Coordinates of C-alpha atoms and ligand atoms in Angstrom, one line a residue:
M1 CA 8.0 -2.3 10.8
E2 CA 6.8 -0.9 6.8
Y3 CA 7.0 -3.3 4.3
K4 CA 6.2 -1.8 0.0
I5 CA 5.1 -5.0 -1.4
A6 CA 4.0 -4.8 -5.2
V7 CA 1.3 -6.8 -5.6
V8 CA 0.7 -8.4 -8.9
P9 CA -1.5 -10.8 -9.8
G10 CA -2.0 -11.8 -13.1
D11 CA -4.4 -13.8 -14.8
G12 CA -6.7 -17.3 -14.3
I13 CA -6.2 -18.1 -10.1
G14 CA -3.4 -15.9 -9.6
P15 CA -6.1 -13.1 -8.1
D16 CA -8.2 -16.4 -6.1
V17 CA -4.4 -17.3 -4.6
I18 CA -3.0 -14.6 -4.3
E19 CA -6.3 -12.3 -2.3
E20 CA -6.1 -15.4 0.5
T21 CA -2.7 -14.8 1.0
L22 CA -2.8 -11.1 1.3
K23 CA -4.8 -11.9 4.1
V24 CA -2.3 -14.2 5.6
L25 CA 0.3 -11.6 5.7
D26 CA -2.5 -8.9 7.2
R27 CA -3.1 -11.6 9.8
V28 CA 0.8 -12.3 10.3
G29 CA 2.0 -7.9 10.6
D30 CA -1.9 -7.6 12.7
K31 CA 0.1 -10.8 15.4
Y32 CA 4.0 -9.0 15.0
G33 CA 3.1 -5.5 14.8
H34 CA 4.3 -5.0 11.0
T35 CA 2.7 -3.0 7.7
F36 CA 2.6 -4.9 4.6
K37 CA 1.8 -1.6 2.3
Y38 CA 0.0 -3.5 -0.9
T39 CA -0.2 -2.0 -4.2
K40 CA -2.4 -3.8 -7.1
Y41 CA 0.2 -4.1 -11.0
L42 CA -1.4 -5.8 -14.0
A43 CA 0.9 -8.3 -15.8
G44 CA 0.8 -10.6 -18.2
G45 CA -2.9 -10.9 -19.9
A46 CA -4.7 -8.7 -17.5
A47 CA -2.6 -6.1 -18.7
L48 CA -2.6 -6.9 -22.3
D49 CA -6.3 -6.5 -22.4
E50 CA -6.2 -3.3 -20.3
T51 CA -2.9 -1.9 -22.2
G52 CA -1.9 -3.7 -25.2
E53 CA 1.0 -4.6 -23.5
P54 CA 2.6 -7.9 -21.7
L55 CA 4.3 -5.3 -19.0
P56 CA 3.3 -2.4 -18.4
Q57 CA 6.0 0.6 -17.7
D58 CA 3.2 1.2 -15.2
T59 CA 3.8 -1.6 -13.8
L60 CA 7.8 -2.5 -14.3
E61 CA 8.3 1.2 -12.6
G62 CA 5.9 0.0 -9.5
C63 CA 8.0 -3.2 -8.8
K64 CA 11.4 -1.9 -8.7
N65 CA 10.3 1.0 -6.4
S66 CA 8.1 -1.1 -3.8
D67 CA 10.7 -3.8 -1.0
A68 CA 9.8 -6.3 -3.0
V69 CA 7.3 -8.5 -5.7
L70 CA 4.5 -10.8 -5.2
L71 CA 2.8 -12.6 -7.8
G72 CA 1.1 -14.9 -8.3
A73 CA 0.5 -16.2 -12.4
V74 CA 0.4 -14.9 -15.8
G75 CA -1.6 -16.6 -18.7
G76 CA -4.5 -18.4 -20.2
P77 CA -5.8 -19.8 -23.5
K78 CA -7.0 -16.1 -24.1
W79 CA -4.1 -15.6 -25.3
D80 CA -1.9 -18.4 -26.9
N81 CA -1.6 -16.9 -29.6
F82 CA -0.3 -13.5 -30.1
P83 CA 3.3 -12.9 -30.9
G84 CA 6.4 -13.8 -29.1
E85 CA 6.8 -10.5 -27.4
K86 CA 3.1 -9.9 -27.0
R87 CA 2.6 -13.3 -25.2
P88 CA 1.8 -13.1 -21.1
E89 CA 5.1 -15.0 -20.7
Q90 CA 7.1 -12.2 -21.8
A91 CA 6.0 -10.1 -18.1
L92 CA 7.6 -12.9 -15.9
L93 CA 10.8 -12.9 -18.3
G94 CA 10.9 -8.8 -18.5
L95 CA 9.8 -9.0 -14.4
R96 CA 13.5 -10.5 -14.1
K97 CA 15.4 -9.3 -16.5
N98 CA 14.5 -5.7 -15.6
L99 CA 14.4 -6.6 -11.7
G100 CA 18.5 -7.6 -11.5
L101 CA 16.4 -11.4 -10.6
F102 CA 18.8 -14.2 -12.2
A103 CA 18.7 -16.6 -8.5
N104 CA 15.7 -18.4 -9.2
L105 CA 15.2 -20.7 -5.3
R106 CA 12.7 -23.6 -5.8
P107 CA 12.5 -25.5 -2.2
A108 CA 11.3 -28.9 -3.3
L109 CA 9.4 -29.6 -0.1
L110 CA 7.4 -33.4 1.2
F111 CA 5.4 -32.4 3.4
E112 CA 4.6 -36.0 6.1
A113 CA 1.1 -35.5 6.0
L114 CA 1.3 -35.9 1.9
K115 CA 3.7 -38.5 1.6
E116 CA 0.9 -40.2 0.0
A117 CA 0.5 -37.4 -2.8
C118 CA 4.2 -38.4 -4.0
P119 CA 3.9 -40.5 -7.1
L120 CA 7.2 -42.8 -6.2
K121 CA 7.5 -45.6 -4.1
P122 CA 7.6 -44.9 -0.3
E123 CA 11.1 -47.1 0.5
I124 CA 12.6 -44.1 -2.4
I125 CA 11.1 -41.8 -0.4
G126 CA 11.6 -42.6 2.9
K127 CA 10.3 -39.9 6.0
G128 CA 9.7 -36.7 3.8
L129 CA 11.9 -34.7 0.6
D130 CA 14.2 -31.3 0.9
I131 CA 15.9 -30.6 -2.0
C132 CA 16.2 -27.0 -3.5
V133 CA 16.7 -26.1 -7.2
V134 CA 18.6 -23.4 -8.0
R135 CA 17.8 -22.6 -11.1
E136 CA 20.3 -19.4 -13.0
L137 CA 17.8 -17.4 -14.2
T138 CA 18.8 -14.7 -16.3
G139 CA 20.9 -15.5 -18.6
G140 CA 21.9 -19.5 -20.9
I141 CA 19.6 -19.7 -23.7
Y142 CA 16.1 -17.9 -22.8
F143 CA 18.2 -15.1 -23.3
G144 CA 20.8 -15.2 -25.8
E145 CA 21.0 -14.4 -29.5
K146 CA 18.5 -15.6 -31.9
G147 CA 16.5 -16.1 -35.4
F148 CA 16.4 -17.7 -38.6
K149 CA 18.5 -18.7 -40.9
A150 CA 18.1 -20.7 -44.1
T151 CA 19.5 -24.5 -44.3
E152 CA 20.3 -26.8 -46.2
Y153 CA 17.0 -28.3 -45.5
G154 CA 14.7 -25.0 -45.0
K155 CA 14.4 -22.2 -43.2
G156 CA 16.3 -23.0 -39.7
A157 CA 15.7 -20.9 -36.5
Y158 CA 18.6 -21.3 -33.7
D159 CA 18.6 -20.1 -29.7
V160 CA 22.7 -19.6 -28.6
K161 CA 23.5 -20.4 -25.3
I162 CA 26.5 -18.1 -24.3
Y163 CA 26.8 -17.7 -19.8
S164 CA 29.8 -15.2 -18.7
E165 CA 32.2 -16.3 -15.6
G166 CA 30.3 -13.7 -14.0
E167 CA 26.8 -14.8 -14.2
V168 CA 28.7 -19.4 -13.5
K169 CA 30.2 -17.4 -9.7
R170 CA 26.8 -15.5 -8.8
I171 CA 24.2 -18.1 -8.5
A172 CA 26.9 -20.5 -7.0
K173 CA 27.6 -18.4 -4.7
I174 CA 24.0 -18.1 -3.8
A175 CA 24.2 -22.3 -4.0
F176 CA 27.3 -22.6 -1.8
D177 CA 25.7 -20.3 0.6
M178 CA 21.8 -22.4 0.6
A179 CA 24.0 -25.0 1.4
M180 CA 26.2 -23.8 4.1
K181 CA 22.2 -23.7 6.2
R182 CA 21.1 -26.8 5.1
S183 CA 23.1 -30.6 4.6
R184 CA 26.0 -28.9 3.1
K185 CA 26.0 -30.7 -0.4
V186 CA 25.8 -29.1 -3.7
T187 CA 25.2 -31.0 -6.9
N188 CA 25.7 -29.5 -10.0
V189 CA 24.1 -30.0 -13.5
D190 CA 25.2 -28.9 -16.3
K191 CA 25.5 -30.9 -19.8
A192 CA 29.6 -30.5 -20.0
N193 CA 30.5 -33.5 -22.1
I194 CA 29.1 -31.7 -24.9
L195 CA 28.2 -28.0 -24.2
E196 CA 31.1 -25.3 -24.3
S197 CA 29.1 -23.7 -22.2
S198 CA 28.9 -26.1 -19.3
R199 CA 32.5 -26.4 -19.2
L200 CA 32.7 -23.1 -18.8
W201 CA 30.2 -23.6 -15.9
R202 CA 31.3 -25.8 -14.4
R203 CA 34.9 -24.7 -13.7
V204 CA 33.5 -21.1 -12.2
V205 CA 31.7 -23.8 -9.8
E206 CA 34.8 -24.9 -8.9
E207 CA 36.6 -22.2 -8.2
V208 CA 33.8 -21.3 -5.7
A209 CA 33.6 -24.2 -4.2
V210 CA 37.2 -23.6 -3.0
D211 CA 35.7 -20.9 -0.4
Y212 CA 33.4 -23.3 0.9
P213 CA 35.7 -26.5 1.5
E214 CA 32.7 -28.0 4.7
V215 CA 30.3 -27.7 1.2
E216 CA 30.6 -31.7 -1.1
L217 CA 30.3 -30.4 -4.8
N218 CA 29.4 -33.4 -6.8
H219 CA 29.1 -32.5 -10.7
M220 CA 26.0 -34.6 -12.5
Y221 CA 25.1 -33.9 -16.1
V222 CA 21.2 -33.2 -17.0
D223 CA 20.3 -36.3 -18.5
N224 CA 21.7 -38.3 -15.4
A225 CA 20.2 -35.9 -13.2
A226 CA 16.3 -36.3 -15.0
M227 CA 16.7 -40.1 -14.3
Q228 CA 18.6 -40.0 -10.6
L229 CA 15.7 -37.0 -9.2
I230 CA 13.7 -40.3 -9.9
R231 CA 15.3 -42.7 -8.7
D232 CA 16.9 -41.9 -5.8
P233 CA 15.8 -38.4 -4.7
K234 CA 17.1 -38.3 -1.0
Q235 CA 21.3 -37.6 -2.3
F236 CA 20.2 -34.1 -3.2
D237 CA 20.3 -31.3 -1.3
V238 CA 20.8 -28.3 -3.0
I239 CA 20.5 -28.5 -7.5
V240 CA 23.0 -26.1 -9.0
T241 CA 22.0 -25.4 -12.7
G242 CA 21.6 -23.0 -15.7
N243 CA 18.3 -21.5 -16.7
M244 CA 16.8 -24.4 -19.5
F245 CA 17.9 -27.2 -16.9
G246 CA 16.9 -26.2 -13.9
D247 CA 13.4 -24.5 -15.5
I248 CA 12.9 -28.6 -16.8
L249 CA 13.9 -30.1 -13.6
S250 CA 12.8 -28.1 -10.7
D251 CA 9.1 -29.3 -12.8
E252 CA 10.4 -32.2 -12.2
A253 CA 12.0 -31.9 -8.6
S254 CA 8.5 -30.3 -8.0
M255 CA 5.9 -32.9 -9.6
I256 CA 8.2 -35.4 -7.3
T257 CA 6.8 -33.5 -4.3
G258 CA 2.9 -34.2 -5.0
S259 CA 1.7 -31.1 -6.3
I260 CA 2.9 -27.6 -8.2
G261 CA 0.2 -26.7 -6.4
M262 CA 2.1 -26.8 -2.9
L263 CA 5.8 -24.8 -4.4
P264 CA 6.6 -21.8 -3.3
S265 CA 9.4 -19.8 -5.6
A266 CA 11.7 -16.9 -5.2
S267 CA 13.2 -15.1 -7.6
L268 CA 16.8 -12.9 -6.0
G269 CA 18.8 -10.2 -6.9
V270 CA 21.0 -8.1 -5.6
G271 CA 20.9 -7.2 -2.1
N272 CA 17.9 -7.2 0.1
F273 CA 14.8 -7.6 -3.0
G274 CA 13.1 -10.5 -4.5
M275 CA 10.2 -12.0 -6.0
Y276 CA 8.1 -14.3 -4.9
E277 CA 5.4 -16.5 -7.3
P278 CA 4.3 -20.3 -7.0
V279 CA 5.7 -22.1 -8.9
H280 CA 2.6 -24.1 -10.5
G281 CA 0.8 -20.9 -13.6
S282 CA -2.9 -19.7 -14.0
A283 CA -4.7 -22.6 -13.8
P284 CA -7.1 -21.0 -15.7
D285 CA -9.2 -24.7 -15.4
I286 CA -10.1 -23.7 -12.2
A287 CA -9.8 -19.9 -12.2
G288 CA -12.3 -18.1 -10.3
Q289 CA -14.2 -21.0 -8.9
D290 CA -12.7 -21.1 -5.3
K291 CA -10.8 -24.4 -5.8
A292 CA -7.5 -23.3 -5.9
N293 CA -4.4 -24.2 -3.6
P294 CA -3.5 -20.9 -1.8
M295 CA -0.9 -23.1 -0.7
A296 CA 2.0 -22.2 -2.7
T297 CA 1.5 -18.5 -3.0
I298 CA 1.3 -18.2 1.0
L299 CA 4.2 -20.4 0.9
S300 CA 6.0 -17.9 -1.2
A301 CA 5.4 -14.9 0.4
A302 CA 6.6 -17.4 3.5
M303 CA 9.9 -16.7 1.6
M304 CA 9.8 -13.3 1.1
L305 CA 9.6 -12.9 5.2
R306 CA 12.7 -14.5 5.9
Y307 CA 14.9 -14.0 2.8
N308 CA 13.4 -9.8 1.8
F309 CA 13.0 -8.8 4.9
N310 CA 14.6 -11.4 7.7
L311 CA 11.7 -11.9 9.6
S312 CA 12.1 -15.4 10.4
E313 CA 10.2 -15.8 13.1
E314 CA 7.1 -14.6 10.8
A315 CA 8.0 -16.9 8.1
D316 CA 8.4 -19.5 10.5
I317 CA 4.9 -18.8 11.9
I318 CA 3.1 -18.8 8.4
E319 CA 4.7 -22.3 7.2
A320 CA 4.0 -23.8 10.2
A321 CA 0.3 -23.0 9.8
V322 CA 0.4 -25.1 6.9
K323 CA 1.4 -27.6 8.0
S324 CA -0.8 -27.7 10.7
V325 CA -3.8 -27.2 8.6
L326 CA -2.4 -30.0 6.6
D327 CA -1.8 -32.6 9.7
Q328 CA -5.9 -31.6 10.6
G329 CA -6.7 -33.4 7.0
Y330 CA -7.8 -30.2 4.8
R331 CA -7.3 -30.7 1.1
T332 CA -8.0 -28.5 -1.9
G333 CA -8.5 -30.5 -4.9
D334 CA -5.3 -30.6 -6.1
I335 CA -4.1 -33.2 -3.3
M336 CA -7.1 -34.5 -2.0
S337 CA -7.0 -38.1 -1.1
K338 CA -9.2 -40.5 0.3
G339 CA -10.6 -40.2 4.1
M340 CA -9.3 -36.0 3.2
K341 CA -11.9 -33.1 3.9
L342 CA -11.7 -31.4 0.4
A343 CA -11.6 -27.5 0.8
G344 CA -12.1 -24.3 -1.7
T345 CA -9.0 -22.3 -1.8
K346 CA -10.9 -18.8 1.1
K347 CA -11.7 -22.4 3.5
I348 CA -8.1 -23.3 3.6
G349 CA -6.7 -19.6 3.6
Q350 CA -9.0 -19.5 7.0
L351 CA -7.9 -21.8 8.0
I352 CA -4.6 -21.2 8.0
I353 CA -5.3 -17.4 9.6
N354 CA -6.7 -20.2 12.4
E355 CA -3.2 -20.8 13.4
I356 CA -1.1 -18.2 12.8
Ligands
NAD1 P1 -1.0 -25.0 -14.6 O1 0.3 -24.6 -12.7 O2 -1.8 -23.6 -15.3 O3 -1.1 -26.3 -14.3 C1 -1.3 -27.6 -14.4 C2 -2.1 -28.7 -14.2 O4 -2.1 -28.2 -12.6 C3 -3.9 -28.1 -14.1 O5 -4.9 -28.6 -13.8 C4 -4.2 -26.9 -13.0 O6 -5.5 -27.0 -13.0 C5 -3.2 -27.6 -11.6 N1 -2.9 -26.9 -10.9 C6 -1.5 -25.1 -10.9 N2 -2.3 -25.2 -9.9 C7 -2.7 -25.0 -8.9 C8 -3.4 -25.0 -7.6 N3 -2.4 -24.0 -6.7 N4 -3.8 -25.3 -7.1 C9 -4.7 -26.5 -7.2 N5 -4.4 -26.9 -9.0 C10 -3.1 -26.2 -9.6 O7 0.7 -25.3 -16.1 P2 -0.5 -25.1 -17.6 O8 -1.8 -26.1 -17.8 O9 0.7 -25.9 -18.2 O10 -0.1 -23.5 -17.6 C11 -1.8 -22.6 -17.8 C12 -1.6 -21.7 -18.3 O11 -0.2 -21.2 -17.0 C13 -0.5 -20.7 -19.4 O12 -1.5 -20.0 -19.6 C14 1.0 -21.0 -18.6 O13 1.7 -20.2 -19.9 C15 0.9 -20.4 -17.9 N6 1.1 -20.4 -16.7 C16 2.3 -19.7 -16.1 C17 3.7 -19.7 -14.8 C18 3.6 -18.4 -14.5 O14 3.4 -17.1 -14.3 N7 4.3 -18.4 -13.0 C19 4.0 -20.9 -15.1 C20 3.7 -22.1 -15.8 C21 2.9 -21.8 -16.5

């Protein structure tokens, strides 16, 4: 089979980690007789430098016409003072919106070999962690009406949070479908004691739950969820939540797994189409220095094989290779600990390839 992949390396360590990931995919392709055809596109700061736009039309069209999108990261200090619509992050928001990617899946998996990197006490995490945050991605406060208005205290600014029944229904279904393949538990996170939009959200989640009698559903206010993730993260399996709450909680869930350099993500749209990217940013402090951990991006590519192309065996083999490299004691700087072997981006990539 031939698969058309739009590759968007982006800025900072984006190109470093993407390079290793493509090599890993090629190795999988050789082993299983698939051809992954890559076309590279600009986005973020790199695109701003070249075209004056964070998301050029050519990039958007190329991504739309591919089978899947693999993205590194965008942004960096060079573009920090650009006005709102010219900021690199606009590329991500634009891609998500224009590609109809409404669900963000972020597995927070703590590998046994990295248990020491978890900042929580060993008795809290037990044998490891496996939480998946399902975040709504194209609605809510990040996309609601925004503007300025005069207030009695001077100039004010506002952002409106609005959710429709249809938006909640489709994200809830994704969460329940995932839970069916995992531990059959969904925690809905909202702020229904205060927000009208959360009350609608909660009602629709409960309506969807009726179709999944085997899945246990519970609700939690976002402030409590932020505490519970640290106090007792093992109580969670799938967390479903809106755009802004999900943005914050998925980062928190990430950190309890020890390193942002290990965390993959998938953003899914309608049908078998998604964008796959690491959770971390462009890490300008280590860009181009062979120091970035490529595992988050490599694991994102595994998610692409699993969710986009239905290649479960190929995805499994990548994940097993990552685990094996960790078990052998190899670490990039972000996950380094005493007695382990420090390795750079390229070396880690090669070790993973060797395992496939
Ligand atoms: P960051 O994730 O880029 O970096 C945070 C810290 O983690 C840094 O010390 C960095 O060196 C380290 N780190 C991150 N990924 C790593 C990896 N793979 N291997 C080893 N170490 C890693 O977050 P930040 O510093 O807040 O943001 C830097 C830039 O990235 C900003 O311009 C921000 O807007 C952008 N950003 C982009 C995305 C994205 O493209 N999805 C996400 C978050 C931040």
